Amino acid sequence: MSELFSKNNKDAFLLPLGKNNPVTVQVLGICSALAVTAQLKPALVMGLAVTVIVAFANVIISLIRNTIPMRIRIIVQLVVVAALVTIVNQILKAFAYDVSKELSVYVGLIITNCILMGRLEAFAMMNKPWPSFLDGLGNGLGYAKILVIVAFFRELLGSGTLLGYDVLGWAQQFGYQNNGLMLMPAMALIVVACIIWWQRAHDKELQEK
């Protein structure tokens, strides 16, 4: 049991949530972070979908890593990821069709998400299933964390709502107006930049890199 929760395993799960976040530190997955964060609901679904796919893709690749010829390892990784993405996409269409339409092609583009391919190549191909699962889970949640933070501010300040519920409507009687600029992709990049600045300002280790 102690081996399951060893320091290395804890680091594999916890570091992507903070000091080695895939979006703010590794600067991966930026495109989807900009595209699906105008509202909180699609950001939550996208974050959950990526987390599930990265975690299980890591486990599958880790289980078969010793049988994969090195020449075709990228192709095998893509096939595994494509199968998982297809399953997740069909589940979304069955149980959350409206969100599936909002996410549109971005669910399919998870196949080429650099976070996914990076973790499969850098971690799952060289580690056992349990550490690989924790690594995938940590990186997926780290990615989802940034998406949720960005979407929270963009929807709140851009539409005055959260998860579609009116939050700032009462403030309009005092002259408050929603900032439509927050709904533009460029503002997502600015919010991500602010998160990166805040993280580096509070972490001396990152300042030295």
PDB file of C-alpha atoms in Angstrom:
ATOM      1  CA  MET A   1       0.000   0.000   0.000  1.00  0.00           C
ATOM      2  CA  SER A   2       2.826   2.385   0.868  1.00  0.00           C
ATOM      3  CA  GLU A   3       4.324   1.738  -2.573  1.00  0.00           C
ATOM      4  CA  LEU A   4       1.063   2.767  -4.247  1.00  0.00           C
ATOM      5  CA  PHE A   5       1.277   6.173  -2.564  1.00  0.00           C
ATOM      6  CA  SER A   6       5.040   6.632  -2.641  1.00  0.00           C
ATOM      7  CA  LYS A   7       6.602  10.076  -3.021  1.00  0.00           C
ATOM      8  CA  ASN A   8       7.156   9.538  -6.756  1.00  0.00           C
ATOM      9  CA  ASN A   9       3.519   8.578  -7.266  1.00  0.00           C
ATOM     10  CA  LYS A  10       2.318  11.551  -5.227  1.00  0.00           C
ATOM     11  CA  ASP A  11       4.555  13.855  -7.276  1.00  0.00           C
ATOM     12  CA  ALA A  12       3.214  12.371 -10.523  1.00  0.00           C
ATOM     13  CA  PHE A  13      -0.300  13.342  -9.416  1.00  0.00           C
ATOM     14  CA  LEU A  14       0.293  16.598  -7.515  1.00  0.00           C
ATOM     15  CA  LEU A  15       2.978  18.422  -9.533  1.00  0.00           C
ATOM     16  CA  PRO A  16       0.767  18.924 -12.644  1.00  0.00           C
ATOM     17  CA  LEU A  17      -1.820  20.588 -10.405  1.00  0.00           C
ATOM     18  CA  GLY A  18       0.630  23.327  -9.491  1.00  0.00           C
ATOM     19  CA  LYS A  19       4.381  23.597 -10.041  1.00  0.00           C
ATOM     20  CA  ASN A  20       4.362  21.653 -13.316  1.00  0.00           C
ATOM     21  CA  ASN A  21       0.923  22.563 -14.644  1.00  0.00           C
ATOM     22  CA  PRO A  22       0.604  21.531 -18.320  1.00  0.00           C
ATOM     23  CA  VAL A  23      -0.950  24.858 -19.360  1.00  0.00           C
ATOM     24  CA  THR A  24       0.782  27.502 -17.239  1.00  0.00           C
ATOM     25  CA  VAL A  25       4.235  25.918 -16.880  1.00  0.00           C
ATOM     26  CA  GLN A  26       4.633  23.502 -19.792  1.00  0.00           C
ATOM     27  CA  VAL A  27       2.518  25.820 -22.026  1.00  0.00           C
ATOM     28  CA  LEU A  28       0.614  22.929 -23.610  1.00  0.00           C
ATOM     29  CA  GLY A  29      -3.046  22.731 -24.613  1.00  0.00           C
ATOM     30  CA  ILE A  30      -3.319  26.505 -25.046  1.00  0.00           C
ATOM     31  CA  CYS A  31      -5.479  26.341 -28.203  1.00  0.00           C
ATOM     32  CA  SER A  32      -8.371  24.481 -26.589  1.00  0.00           C
ATOM     33  CA  ALA A  33      -8.000  26.613 -23.448  1.00  0.00           C
ATOM     34  CA  LEU A  34      -8.746  29.659 -25.595  1.00  0.00           C
ATOM     35  CA  ALA A  35     -11.531  28.067 -27.618  1.00  0.00           C
ATOM     36  CA  VAL A  36     -13.869  26.519 -25.032  1.00  0.00           C
ATOM     37  CA  THR A  37     -13.674  28.920 -22.089  1.00  0.00           C
ATOM     38  CA  ALA A  38     -16.255  31.546 -23.042  1.00  0.00           C
ATOM     39  CA  GLN A  39     -18.666  29.662 -20.758  1.00  0.00           C
ATOM     40  CA  LEU A  40     -18.087  27.568 -17.664  1.00  0.00           C
ATOM     41  CA  LYS A  41     -20.175  24.526 -18.609  1.00  0.00           C
ATOM     42  CA  PRO A  42     -18.298  23.542 -21.806  1.00  0.00           C
ATOM     43  CA  ALA A  43     -15.000  24.216 -20.025  1.00  0.00           C
ATOM     44  CA  LEU A  44     -15.965  21.793 -17.244  1.00  0.00           C
ATOM     45  CA  VAL A  45     -17.023  19.118 -19.730  1.00  0.00           C
ATOM     46  CA  MET A  46     -13.874  19.587 -21.832  1.00  0.00           C
ATOM     47  CA  GLY A  47     -11.672  19.398 -18.736  1.00  0.00           C
ATOM     48  CA  LEU A  48     -13.400  16.228 -17.547  1.00  0.00           C
ATOM     49  CA  ALA A  49     -13.179  14.645 -21.012  1.00  0.00           C
ATOM     50  CA  VAL A  50      -9.447  15.348 -21.322  1.00  0.00           C
ATOM     51  CA  THR A  51      -8.830  14.059 -17.773  1.00  0.00           C
ATOM     52  CA  VAL A  52     -10.591  10.751 -18.464  1.00  0.00           C
ATOM     53  CA  ILE A  53      -8.879  10.281 -21.829  1.00  0.00           C
ATOM     54  CA  VAL A  54      -5.365  11.125 -20.594  1.00  0.00           C
ATOM     55  CA  ALA A  55      -5.692   8.862 -17.533  1.00  0.00           C
ATOM     56  CA  PHE A  56      -6.973   5.816 -19.408  1.00  0.00           C
ATOM     57  CA  ALA A  57      -4.739   6.333 -22.455  1.00  0.00           C
ATOM     58  CA  ASN A  58      -1.738   6.403 -20.118  1.00  0.00           C
ATOM     59  CA  VAL A  59      -2.831   3.133 -18.494  1.00  0.00           C
ATOM     60  CA  ILE A  60      -3.431   1.368 -21.818  1.00  0.00           C
ATOM     61  CA  ILE A  61      -0.119   2.484 -23.329  1.00  0.00           C
ATOM     62  CA  SER A  62       1.713   1.550 -20.130  1.00  0.00           C
ATOM     63  CA  LEU A  63       0.198  -1.952 -20.206  1.00  0.00           C
ATOM     64  CA  ILE A  64       1.266  -2.618 -23.799  1.00  0.00           C
ATOM     65  CA  ARG A  65       4.454  -0.513 -23.905  1.00  0.00           C
ATOM     66  CA  ASN A  66       6.780  -3.532 -24.043  1.00  0.00           C
ATOM     67  CA  THR A  67       4.971  -4.966 -27.065  1.00  0.00           C
ATOM     68  CA  ILE A  68       4.891  -1.767 -29.143  1.00  0.00           C
ATOM     69  CA  PRO A  69       7.572  -1.576 -31.879  1.00  0.00           C
ATOM     70  CA  MET A  70       9.393   1.733 -31.473  1.00  0.00           C
ATOM     71  CA  ARG A  71       8.975   2.557 -35.159  1.00  0.00           C
ATOM     72  CA  ILE A  72       5.174   2.678 -34.904  1.00  0.00           C
ATOM     73  CA  ARG A  73       4.716   3.805 -31.283  1.00  0.00           C
ATOM     74  CA  ILE A  74       3.203   7.184 -32.271  1.00  0.00           C
ATOM     75  CA  ILE A  75       0.685   5.451 -34.543  1.00  0.00           C
ATOM     76  CA  VAL A  76      -0.310   3.057 -31.745  1.00  0.00           C
ATOM     77  CA  GLN A  77      -0.679   5.963 -29.323  1.00  0.00           C
ATOM     78  CA  LEU A  78      -2.896   7.832 -31.781  1.00  0.00           C
ATOM     79  CA  VAL A  79      -5.089   4.761 -32.321  1.00  0.00           C
ATOM     80  CA  VAL A  80      -5.598   4.324 -28.557  1.00  0.00           C
ATOM     81  CA  VAL A  81      -6.378   8.012 -28.071  1.00  0.00           C
ATOM     82  CA  ALA A  82      -8.703   8.112 -31.104  1.00  0.00           C
ATOM     83  CA  ALA A  83     -10.674   5.137 -29.754  1.00  0.00           C
ATOM     84  CA  LEU A  84     -11.075   6.792 -26.339  1.00  0.00           C
ATOM     85  CA  VAL A  85     -12.032  10.140 -27.881  1.00  0.00           C
ATOM     86  CA  THR A  86     -14.666   8.442 -30.042  1.00  0.00           C
ATOM     87  CA  ILE A  87     -16.169   6.733 -26.978  1.00  0.00           C
ATOM     88  CA  VAL A  88     -16.232   9.986 -24.980  1.00  0.00           C
ATOM     89  CA  ASN A  89     -17.708  11.886 -27.926  1.00  0.00           C
ATOM     90  CA  GLN A  90     -20.535   9.371 -28.289  1.00  0.00           C
ATOM     91  CA  ILE A  91     -21.263   9.512 -24.543  1.00  0.00           C
ATOM     92  CA  LEU A  92     -21.450  13.313 -24.720  1.00  0.00           C
ATOM     93  CA  LYS A  93     -23.836  13.143 -27.682  1.00  0.00           C
ATOM     94  CA  ALA A  94     -26.022  10.666 -25.795  1.00  0.00           C
ATOM     95  CA  PHE A  95     -26.155  12.406 -22.407  1.00  0.00           C
ATOM     96  CA  ALA A  96     -25.099  16.045 -22.990  1.00  0.00           C
ATOM     97  CA  TYR A  97     -25.998  16.803 -26.588  1.00  0.00           C
ATOM     98  CA  ASP A  98     -26.183  20.599 -26.170  1.00  0.00           C
ATOM     99  CA  VAL A  99     -22.702  20.743 -24.651  1.00  0.00           C
ATOM    100  CA  SER A 100     -21.445  18.373 -27.342  1.00  0.00           C
ATOM    101  CA  LYS A 101     -22.669  20.825 -29.997  1.00  0.00           C
ATOM    102  CA  GLU A 102     -20.992  23.742 -28.194  1.00  0.00           C
ATOM    103  CA  LEU A 103     -17.676  21.904 -28.047  1.00  0.00           C
ATOM    104  CA  SER A 104     -18.094  20.978 -31.711  1.00  0.00           C
ATOM    105  CA  VAL A 105     -14.807  19.867 -33.302  1.00  0.00           C
ATOM    106  CA  TYR A 106     -12.759  20.523 -30.168  1.00  0.00           C
ATOM    107  CA  VAL A 107     -13.596  17.119 -28.684  1.00  0.00           C
ATOM    108  CA  GLY A 108     -12.212  15.450 -31.792  1.00  0.00           C
ATOM    109  CA  LEU A 109      -9.095  17.597 -31.595  1.00  0.00           C
ATOM    110  CA  ILE A 110      -8.285  16.034 -28.231  1.00  0.00           C
ATOM    111  CA  ILE A 111      -6.657  13.330 -30.382  1.00  0.00           C
ATOM    112  CA  THR A 112      -3.852  15.746 -31.251  1.00  0.00           C
ATOM    113  CA  ASN A 113      -3.749  17.530 -27.887  1.00  0.00           C
ATOM    114  CA  CYS A 114      -0.063  17.992 -27.064  1.00  0.00           C
ATOM    115  CA  ILE A 115      -0.681  17.264 -23.370  1.00  0.00           C
ATOM    116  CA  LEU A 116      -1.951  13.813 -24.289  1.00  0.00           C
ATOM    117  CA  MET A 117       0.802  12.914 -26.691  1.00  0.00           C
ATOM    118  CA  GLY A 118       3.421  14.395 -24.380  1.00  0.00           C
ATOM    119  CA  ARG A 119       2.356  12.286 -21.386  1.00  0.00           C
ATOM    120  CA  LEU A 120       2.084   9.100 -23.452  1.00  0.00           C
ATOM    121  CA  GLU A 121       5.537   9.552 -24.934  1.00  0.00           C
ATOM    122  CA  ALA A 122       7.334  10.982 -21.892  1.00  0.00           C
ATOM    123  CA  PHE A 123       5.713   8.996 -19.076  1.00  0.00           C
ATOM    124  CA  ALA A 124       3.433   6.090 -20.007  1.00  0.00           C
ATOM    125  CA  MET A 125       6.004   4.521 -22.353  1.00  0.00           C
ATOM    126  CA  MET A 126       8.485   4.299 -19.483  1.00  0.00           C
ATOM    127  CA  ASN A 127       6.388   3.628 -16.366  1.00  0.00           C
ATOM    128  CA  LYS A 128       4.007   1.082 -14.870  1.00  0.00           C
ATOM    129  CA  PRO A 129       0.194   1.438 -15.121  1.00  0.00           C
ATOM    130  CA  TRP A 130      -0.494   2.873 -11.640  1.00  0.00           C
ATOM    131  CA  PRO A 131       2.029   5.759 -11.832  1.00  0.00           C
ATOM    132  CA  SER A 132       0.894   6.350 -15.413  1.00  0.00           C
ATOM    133  CA  PHE A 133      -2.719   6.580 -14.280  1.00  0.00           C
ATOM    134  CA  LEU A 134      -1.804   9.091 -11.570  1.00  0.00           C
ATOM    135  CA  ASP A 135       0.260  11.114 -14.043  1.00  0.00           C
ATOM    136  CA  GLY A 136      -2.613  11.214 -16.537  1.00  0.00           C
ATOM    137  CA  LEU A 137      -5.126  12.084 -13.834  1.00  0.00           C
ATOM    138  CA  GLY A 138      -2.914  14.857 -12.462  1.00  0.00           C
ATOM    139  CA  ASN A 139      -2.213  16.392 -15.861  1.00  0.00           C
ATOM    140  CA  GLY A 140      -5.863  16.174 -16.874  1.00  0.00           C
ATOM    141  CA  LEU A 141      -7.027  17.845 -13.663  1.00  0.00           C
ATOM    142  CA  GLY A 142      -4.270  20.456 -13.959  1.00  0.00           C
ATOM    143  CA  TYR A 143      -5.514  21.270 -17.451  1.00  0.00           C
ATOM    144  CA  ALA A 144      -9.153  21.301 -16.283  1.00  0.00           C
ATOM    145  CA  LYS A 145      -8.261  23.583 -13.371  1.00  0.00           C
ATOM    146  CA  ILE A 146      -6.960  26.295 -15.703  1.00  0.00           C
ATOM    147  CA  LEU A 147      -9.933  25.936 -18.056  1.00  0.00           C
ATOM    148  CA  VAL A 148     -12.373  26.369 -15.158  1.00  0.00           C
ATOM    149  CA  ILE A 149     -10.573  29.433 -13.774  1.00  0.00           C
ATOM    150  CA  VAL A 150     -10.433  31.114 -17.194  1.00  0.00           C
ATOM    151  CA  ALA A 151     -14.060  30.253 -17.994  1.00  0.00           C
ATOM    152  CA  PHE A 152     -15.214  31.493 -14.572  1.00  0.00           C
ATOM    153  CA  PHE A 153     -13.891  35.004 -15.166  1.00  0.00           C
ATOM    154  CA  ARG A 154     -14.821  35.145 -18.847  1.00  0.00           C
ATOM    155  CA  GLU A 155     -18.445  34.094 -18.330  1.00  0.00           C
ATOM    156  CA  LEU A 156     -18.882  36.137 -15.144  1.00  0.00           C
ATOM    157  CA  LEU A 157     -17.477  39.394 -16.536  1.00  0.00           C
ATOM    158  CA  GLY A 158     -18.505  38.828 -20.161  1.00  0.00           C
ATOM    159  CA  SER A 159     -22.076  37.584 -19.720  1.00  0.00           C
ATOM    160  CA  GLY A 160     -22.822  38.256 -16.048  1.00  0.00           C
ATOM    161  CA  THR A 161     -23.694  34.581 -15.578  1.00  0.00           C
ATOM    162  CA  LEU A 162     -22.210  31.363 -14.196  1.00  0.00           C
ATOM    163  CA  LEU A 163     -23.306  28.015 -15.636  1.00  0.00           C
ATOM    164  CA  GLY A 164     -26.040  29.991 -17.394  1.00  0.00           C
ATOM    165  CA  TYR A 165     -27.507  31.460 -14.183  1.00  0.00           C
ATOM    166  CA  ASP A 166     -27.726  35.244 -13.883  1.00  0.00           C
ATOM    167  CA  VAL A 167     -25.250  36.446 -11.242  1.00  0.00           C
ATOM    168  CA  LEU A 168     -24.590  40.116 -11.951  1.00  0.00           C
ATOM    169  CA  GLY A 169     -28.011  41.174 -13.261  1.00  0.00           C
ATOM    170  CA  TRP A 170     -28.692  43.059 -10.022  1.00  0.00           C
ATOM    171  CA  ALA A 171     -25.612  45.231 -10.588  1.00  0.00           C
ATOM    172  CA  GLN A 172     -26.964  46.676 -13.844  1.00  0.00           C
ATOM    173  CA  GLN A 173     -29.301  48.973 -11.928  1.00  0.00           C
ATOM    174  CA  PHE A 174     -26.168  50.616 -10.529  1.00  0.00           C
ATOM    175  CA  GLY A 175     -24.702  51.168 -13.989  1.00  0.00           C
ATOM    176  CA  TYR A 176     -22.717  47.939 -14.381  1.00  0.00           C
ATOM    177  CA  GLN A 177     -22.377  46.645 -17.934  1.00  0.00           C
ATOM    178  CA  ASN A 178     -21.072  43.257 -19.037  1.00  0.00           C
ATOM    179  CA  ASN A 179     -17.718  43.431 -20.813  1.00  0.00           C
ATOM    180  CA  GLY A 180     -18.226  41.834 -24.205  1.00  0.00           C
ATOM    181  CA  LEU A 181     -14.465  41.796 -24.786  1.00  0.00           C
ATOM    182  CA  MET A 182     -14.180  38.977 -22.212  1.00  0.00           C
ATOM    183  CA  LEU A 183     -15.977  36.669 -24.650  1.00  0.00           C
ATOM    184  CA  MET A 184     -13.352  37.170 -27.362  1.00  0.00           C
ATOM    185  CA  PRO A 185     -10.532  34.576 -27.699  1.00  0.00           C
ATOM    186  CA  ALA A 186      -7.872  37.230 -27.135  1.00  0.00           C
ATOM    187  CA  MET A 187      -9.157  37.808 -23.588  1.00  0.00           C
ATOM    188  CA  ALA A 188      -8.751  34.110 -22.824  1.00  0.00           C
ATOM    189  CA  LEU A 189      -5.084  34.469 -23.688  1.00  0.00           C
ATOM    190  CA  ILE A 190      -4.802  37.508 -21.411  1.00  0.00           C
ATOM    191  CA  VAL A 191      -6.474  35.678 -18.510  1.00  0.00           C
ATOM    192  CA  VAL A 192      -4.127  32.707 -18.981  1.00  0.00           C
ATOM    193  CA  ALA A 193      -1.188  35.144 -19.051  1.00  0.00           C
ATOM    194  CA  CYS A 194      -2.393  36.662 -15.755  1.00  0.00           C
ATOM    195  CA  ILE A 195      -2.541  33.199 -14.175  1.00  0.00           C
ATOM    196  CA  ILE A 196       0.998  32.451 -15.402  1.00  0.00           C
ATOM    197  CA  TRP A 197       2.214  35.792 -14.009  1.00  0.00           C
ATOM    198  CA  TRP A 198       0.561  35.147 -10.624  1.00  0.00           C
ATOM    199  CA  GLN A 199       1.992  31.628 -10.414  1.00  0.00           C
ATOM    200  CA  ARG A 200       5.519  32.712 -11.269  1.00  0.00           C
ATOM    201  CA  ALA A 201       5.312  35.678  -8.913  1.00  0.00           C
ATOM    202  CA  HIS A 202       4.519  33.329  -6.009  1.00  0.00           C
ATOM    203  CA  ASP A 203       6.866  30.457  -6.867  1.00  0.00           C
ATOM    204  CA  LYS A 204      10.605  31.144  -6.625  1.00  0.00           C
ATOM    205  CA  GLU A 205      11.462  27.855  -8.352  1.00  0.00           C
ATOM    206  CA  LEU A 206       9.589  28.938 -11.471  1.00  0.00           C
ATOM    207  CA  GLN A 207      11.258  32.359 -11.404  1.00  0.00           C
ATOM    208  CA  GLU A 208      14.637  30.676 -11.739  1.00  0.00           C
ATOM    209  CA  LYS A 209      13.659  28.750 -14.889  1.00  0.00           C
TER     210      LYS A 209
END
